[in-house]
Amino acid sequence: MYNLGILLDGALQAGDYIGFTFFTGYMSMLAASIFFIVERGTVIDKWKTSLLVSALITFIAAVHYFYMRGVWLETGTSPTQFRYIDWTLTVPLMCIEYYLILKPAGASAGMLVRLIVGSVVMLVAGYMGEAIYVNQNVLWGVISTLGWGLIIYEIYAGEAAKLAKATDSEVVKTGYNVLRWFTLVGWAIYPIGYMMLPGNLLSGLVEGVDLTKTSPVDLAYNIADAVNKIGFGLVVYSIAKGATAAEKAAVAEKAKFATV
Ligand SMILES: *C/C=C(C)/C=C/C=C(C)/C=C/C1=C(C)CCCC1(C)C
């Protein structure tokens, strides 16, 4: 049975590169979840929640990738609904990661709320442009970018930025800088993918691409998810490991003085 130019029997075809990225996305998200859960046992208590949240992010994504992979194989269309349900759950969890990391430095609930409000604006508007008012995807993309801008403002110039600057933990300071770089540069892959939608700013780039056989937007999103969910989680992991080592060294130092 041929439909949309793809052989739709639920099997992965040799030339279906988008299908490949759905499979590798699924498997790597699952592997990352196991890694974060197991490694959670190697960090001090106050970092365990952060690693659990990293695992939840990749696990929620793994389950959605399982479904998205199925939609793509069986219909040859973008699994936009599952995509946005996934993001609606995982992006706020990333905001919680920022909150947990800055909590010892005095992060307020207001900071978390501002990050989540930015995420909601970004994702609701994105969904409107991609699934409901497709002909106005430029306008909705602009509104979505304002939501992303709120997040960027908070982590580069708002309360979050000030707390990170003032913390006395070098590990947190360095890690925070890498995390916000992910949110600025890694997250930029998503709007670039979105701009390849028909009628949007970069649609000219994919002119001549047979959109019934492949989907540049999904390719961009799948790459971005792997970078931003697994990579972001690994940075949180390295902060937790670094802070654990620093705490252990401090305890050992104290014990040395206690015995002399
Ligand atoms: C794990 C999933 C993540 C980190 C998803 C992030 C998604 C975005 C940063 C999406 C941003 C968008 C814009 C800034 C404008 C166009 C519409 C979106 C939703 C693709």
Short mmCIF file of C-alpha atoms and ligand atoms in Angstrom, two decimals:
data_model
loop_
_atom_site.label_atom_id
_atom_site.label_comp_id
_atom_site.label_asym_id
_atom_site.label_seq_id
_atom_site.Cartn_x
_atom_site.Cartn_y
_atom_site.Cartn_z
CA MET A 1 0.00 0.00 0.00
CA TYR A 2 1.50 3.31 -1.03
CA ASN A 3 0.35 6.55 0.45
CA LEU A 4 2.14 9.91 0.44
CA GLY A 5 4.99 8.19 -1.36
CA ILE A 6 6.02 6.19 1.71
CA LEU A 7 5.41 2.45 2.01
CA LEU A 8 3.02 2.46 4.93
CA ASP A 9 3.10 -0.99 6.46
CA GLY A 10 4.47 0.13 9.79
CA ALA A 11 8.01 -1.01 8.89
CA LEU A 12 11.07 1.21 8.73
CA GLN A 13 12.18 1.60 5.09
CA ALA A 14 15.82 1.88 4.02
CA GLY A 15 15.45 5.44 2.74
CA ASP A 16 13.27 6.78 5.54
CA TYR A 17 15.80 8.95 7.36
CA ILE A 18 13.18 10.75 9.41
CA GLY A 19 11.97 7.35 10.60
CA PHE A 20 15.55 6.53 11.62
CA THR A 21 15.75 9.64 13.78
CA PHE A 22 12.46 8.71 15.48
CA PHE A 23 13.92 5.28 16.35
CA THR A 24 17.30 6.57 17.54
CA GLY A 25 15.51 9.31 19.49
CA TYR A 26 13.36 6.73 21.24
CA MET A 27 16.25 4.42 22.12
CA SER A 28 18.69 7.13 23.22
CA MET A 29 16.06 8.80 25.46
CA LEU A 30 15.40 5.45 27.10
CA ALA A 31 19.10 4.73 27.59
CA ALA A 32 19.66 8.20 29.06
CA SER A 33 16.81 7.65 31.55
CA ILE A 34 18.41 4.44 32.81
CA PHE A 35 21.75 6.21 33.08
CA PHE A 36 20.36 9.11 35.16
CA ILE A 37 18.38 6.78 37.45
CA VAL A 38 21.34 4.51 38.14
CA GLU A 39 23.81 7.39 38.57
CA ARG A 40 21.40 9.06 40.99
CA GLY A 41 22.80 6.64 43.59
CA THR A 42 26.28 8.15 43.28
CA VAL A 43 25.49 11.76 44.23
CA ILE A 44 24.78 13.32 47.64
CA ASP A 45 21.15 13.56 48.75
CA LYS A 46 20.49 17.17 47.83
CA TRP A 47 21.28 16.45 44.16
CA LYS A 48 19.16 13.32 43.85
CA THR A 49 15.99 15.21 42.89
CA SER A 50 17.79 17.00 40.05
CA LEU A 51 18.94 13.68 38.58
CA LEU A 52 15.46 12.23 38.97
CA VAL A 53 14.06 15.20 37.02
CA SER A 54 16.68 14.63 34.28
CA ALA A 55 15.51 11.01 34.08
CA LEU A 56 11.84 12.04 33.96
CA ILE A 57 12.52 14.43 31.08
CA THR A 58 14.19 11.75 28.94
CA PHE A 59 11.70 9.07 30.00
CA ILE A 60 8.63 11.17 29.10
CA ALA A 61 10.32 11.90 25.77
CA ALA A 62 11.09 8.19 25.23
CA VAL A 63 7.41 7.25 25.63
CA HIS A 64 6.33 10.03 23.25
CA TYR A 65 9.00 9.04 20.74
CA PHE A 66 7.60 5.53 20.83
CA TYR A 67 4.20 6.89 19.75
CA MET A 68 5.61 9.49 17.34
CA ARG A 69 7.65 6.80 15.61
CA GLY A 70 4.43 4.81 15.14
CA VAL A 71 2.49 7.77 13.73
CA TRP A 72 5.29 8.53 11.29
CA LEU A 73 5.59 4.92 10.09
CA GLU A 74 1.87 4.38 9.73
CA THR A 75 0.72 7.72 8.31
CA GLY A 76 3.83 9.46 6.94
CA THR A 77 2.70 12.67 8.63
CA SER A 78 4.16 14.77 11.45
CA PRO A 79 3.08 13.59 14.91
CA THR A 80 2.41 17.18 15.98
CA GLN A 81 -0.03 16.34 18.81
CA PHE A 82 2.32 13.92 20.56
CA ARG A 83 5.19 16.34 19.94
CA TYR A 84 3.49 19.19 21.77
CA ILE A 85 2.17 16.99 24.61
CA ASP A 86 5.76 15.85 25.15
CA TRP A 87 7.09 19.45 25.17
CA THR A 88 4.29 20.62 27.47
CA LEU A 89 5.49 18.14 30.07
CA THR A 90 9.25 18.26 29.55
CA VAL A 91 9.87 22.01 29.10
CA PRO A 92 8.37 22.90 32.53
CA LEU A 93 10.51 20.12 34.02
CA MET A 94 13.54 21.89 32.58
CA CYS A 95 12.36 25.08 34.30
CA ILE A 96 12.22 23.05 37.52
CA GLU A 97 15.84 21.99 36.94
CA TYR A 98 16.84 25.68 36.92
CA TYR A 99 14.87 26.21 40.09
CA LEU A 100 16.42 23.21 41.90
CA ILE A 101 19.93 24.24 40.93
CA LEU A 102 19.43 27.82 42.16
CA LYS A 103 17.35 26.98 45.22
CA PRO A 104 20.33 26.81 47.62
CA ALA A 105 21.29 30.27 46.30
CA GLY A 106 17.80 31.57 47.21
CA ALA A 107 15.63 31.05 44.09
CA SER A 108 12.03 32.19 44.62
CA ALA A 109 8.81 30.52 43.49
CA GLY A 110 8.24 33.66 41.37
CA MET A 111 11.29 32.81 39.30
CA LEU A 112 9.91 29.34 38.57
CA VAL A 113 6.50 30.80 37.71
CA ARG A 114 8.04 33.29 35.25
CA LEU A 115 9.96 30.51 33.50
CA ILE A 116 6.82 28.38 33.25
CA VAL A 117 4.67 31.28 31.99
CA GLY A 118 7.26 31.87 29.25
CA SER A 119 7.15 28.15 28.37
CA VAL A 120 3.35 28.07 28.18
CA VAL A 121 3.20 31.11 25.87
CA MET A 122 5.95 29.60 23.71
CA LEU A 123 4.30 26.19 23.38
CA VAL A 124 0.62 27.20 23.10
CA ALA A 125 1.44 29.72 20.37
CA GLY A 126 3.68 27.19 18.61
CA TYR A 127 0.85 24.65 18.58
CA MET A 128 -1.60 27.23 17.24
CA GLY A 129 0.73 27.99 14.34
CA GLU A 130 1.62 24.40 13.61
CA ALA A 131 -1.69 22.59 14.10
CA ILE A 132 -4.67 24.99 14.22
CA TYR A 133 -4.07 28.26 12.34
CA VAL A 134 -1.51 26.87 9.93
CA ASN A 135 -1.96 29.74 7.47
CA GLN A 136 -0.92 32.21 10.15
CA ASN A 137 2.12 30.28 11.31
CA VAL A 138 4.36 33.35 11.01
CA LEU A 139 2.26 35.40 13.43
CA TRP A 140 2.00 32.55 15.96
CA GLY A 141 5.73 31.90 15.59
CA VAL A 142 6.41 35.52 16.56
CA ILE A 143 4.17 35.22 19.66
CA SER A 144 5.88 31.95 20.58
CA THR A 145 9.29 33.61 20.26
CA LEU A 146 8.18 36.27 22.78
CA GLY A 147 7.53 33.45 25.29
CA TRP A 148 10.99 32.06 24.66
CA GLY A 149 12.29 35.62 25.09
CA LEU A 150 10.80 35.74 28.60
CA ILE A 151 12.79 32.63 29.53
CA ILE A 152 15.98 34.02 27.99
CA TYR A 153 15.50 37.30 29.85
CA GLU A 154 15.04 35.52 33.17
CA ILE A 155 18.15 33.35 32.84
CA TYR A 156 20.43 36.03 31.32
CA ALA A 157 19.28 39.22 33.04
CA GLY A 158 16.57 38.39 35.60
CA GLU A 159 16.56 36.96 39.10
CA ALA A 160 17.98 33.59 37.96
CA ALA A 161 21.02 35.30 36.40
CA LYS A 162 21.66 37.35 39.54
CA LEU A 163 21.45 34.34 41.85
CA ALA A 164 23.80 32.29 39.68
CA LYS A 165 26.28 35.15 39.67
CA ALA A 166 26.16 35.47 43.46
CA THR A 167 26.44 31.78 44.36
CA ASP A 168 29.66 30.71 46.08
CA SER A 169 29.63 27.32 44.32
CA GLU A 170 31.94 27.38 41.31
CA VAL A 171 30.42 24.12 40.09
CA VAL A 172 26.91 25.61 40.02
CA LYS A 173 28.15 28.82 38.40
CA THR A 174 29.91 27.02 35.54
CA GLY A 175 27.12 24.48 35.07
CA TYR A 176 24.46 27.19 35.03
CA ASN A 177 26.30 29.00 32.25
CA VAL A 178 26.33 25.85 30.13
CA LEU A 179 22.63 25.18 30.82
CA ARG A 180 21.55 28.64 29.72
CA TRP A 181 23.67 28.30 26.62
CA PHE A 182 21.59 25.20 25.78
CA THR A 183 18.41 27.25 26.28
CA LEU A 184 19.70 29.99 23.98
CA VAL A 185 21.59 28.11 21.25
CA GLY A 186 20.28 24.53 21.52
CA TRP A 187 16.68 25.69 21.69
CA ALA A 188 17.18 27.89 18.60
CA ILE A 189 17.10 24.71 16.49
CA TYR A 190 13.31 24.49 17.16
CA PRO A 191 12.27 27.84 15.65
CA ILE A 192 14.65 27.17 12.75
CA GLY A 193 12.75 23.91 12.11
CA TYR A 194 9.41 25.73 12.48
CA MET A 195 10.47 28.36 9.95
CA MET A 196 10.68 25.60 7.33
CA LEU A 197 6.89 25.18 7.54
CA PRO A 198 5.10 26.11 4.30
CA GLY A 199 4.78 29.89 4.00
CA ASN A 200 7.28 30.63 6.76
CA LEU A 201 10.61 32.46 6.52
CA LEU A 202 12.88 29.53 5.67
CA SER A 203 10.43 27.53 3.52
CA GLY A 204 12.55 28.47 0.50
CA LEU A 205 15.38 26.34 1.92
CA VAL A 206 13.32 23.19 1.48
CA GLU A 207 11.89 24.12 -1.92
CA GLY A 208 12.06 21.10 -4.17
CA VAL A 209 12.09 18.74 -1.18
CA ASP A 210 9.25 16.25 -1.53
CA LEU A 211 7.33 16.91 1.66
CA THR A 212 5.25 13.77 1.14
CA LYS A 213 8.37 11.64 1.62
CA THR A 214 10.32 13.51 4.25
CA SER A 215 9.84 16.20 6.87
CA PRO A 216 12.66 18.70 7.50
CA VAL A 217 10.68 20.12 10.44
CA ASP A 218 10.64 16.75 12.21
CA LEU A 219 14.31 16.22 11.43
CA ALA A 220 15.14 19.54 13.13
CA TYR A 221 12.93 18.77 16.14
CA ASN A 222 14.35 15.25 16.57
CA ILE A 223 17.93 16.52 16.51
CA ALA A 224 17.05 19.38 18.86
CA ASP A 225 15.36 17.05 21.35
CA ALA A 226 18.37 14.74 21.54
CA VAL A 227 20.73 17.69 22.10
CA ASN A 228 18.52 19.52 24.56
CA LYS A 229 17.07 16.70 26.63
CA ILE A 230 20.05 14.34 26.88
CA GLY A 231 22.70 17.08 26.74
CA PHE A 232 20.90 19.27 29.30
CA GLY A 233 20.50 16.23 31.59
CA LEU A 234 24.20 15.43 31.28
CA VAL A 235 25.12 18.96 32.34
CA VAL A 236 22.87 18.66 35.40
CA TYR A 237 24.56 15.31 36.06
CA SER A 238 28.02 16.87 35.88
CA ILE A 239 26.97 19.68 38.26
CA ALA A 240 25.68 17.05 40.72
CA LYS A 241 28.89 15.01 40.43
CA GLY A 242 31.07 18.10 40.85
CA ALA A 243 29.12 19.31 43.88
CA THR A 244 29.29 15.80 45.40
CA ALA A 245 33.07 15.70 44.98
CA ALA A 246 33.43 19.20 46.47
CA GLU A 247 31.31 18.28 49.48
CA LYS A 248 33.22 15.05 50.09
CA ALA A 249 36.53 16.92 49.90
CA ALA A 250 35.25 19.49 52.41
CA VAL A 251 34.12 16.74 54.81
CA ALA A 252 37.49 14.96 54.52
CA GLU A 253 39.28 18.23 55.21
CA LYS A 254 37.20 18.78 58.34
CA ALA A 255 37.88 15.24 59.57
CA LYS A 256 41.62 15.83 59.13
CA PHE A 257 41.49 18.86 61.43
CA ALA A 258 39.33 17.00 63.94
CA THR A 259 41.96 14.29 64.39
CA VAL A 260 45.01 16.58 64.89
C1 LIG B 1 12.39 18.94 25.23
C2 LIG B 1 11.77 19.92 24.44
C3 LIG B 1 12.18 21.22 24.31
C4 LIG B 1 13.39 21.75 25.01
C5 LIG B 1 11.41 22.04 23.41
C6 LIG B 1 11.65 23.32 23.14
C7 LIG B 1 10.87 23.99 22.20
C8 LIG B 1 11.08 25.27 21.76
C9 LIG B 1 12.20 26.11 22.25
C10 LIG B 1 10.17 25.79 20.73
C11 LIG B 1 10.18 27.04 20.27
C12 LIG B 1 9.35 27.64 19.21
C13 LIG B 1 9.61 28.98 18.92
C14 LIG B 1 10.57 29.81 19.70
C15 LIG B 1 8.93 29.69 17.79
C16 LIG B 1 8.26 28.77 16.83
C17 LIG B 1 7.46 27.72 17.51
C18 LIG B 1 8.29 26.84 18.45
C19 LIG B 1 7.28 26.22 19.40
C20 LIG B 1 8.94 25.74 17.60
#
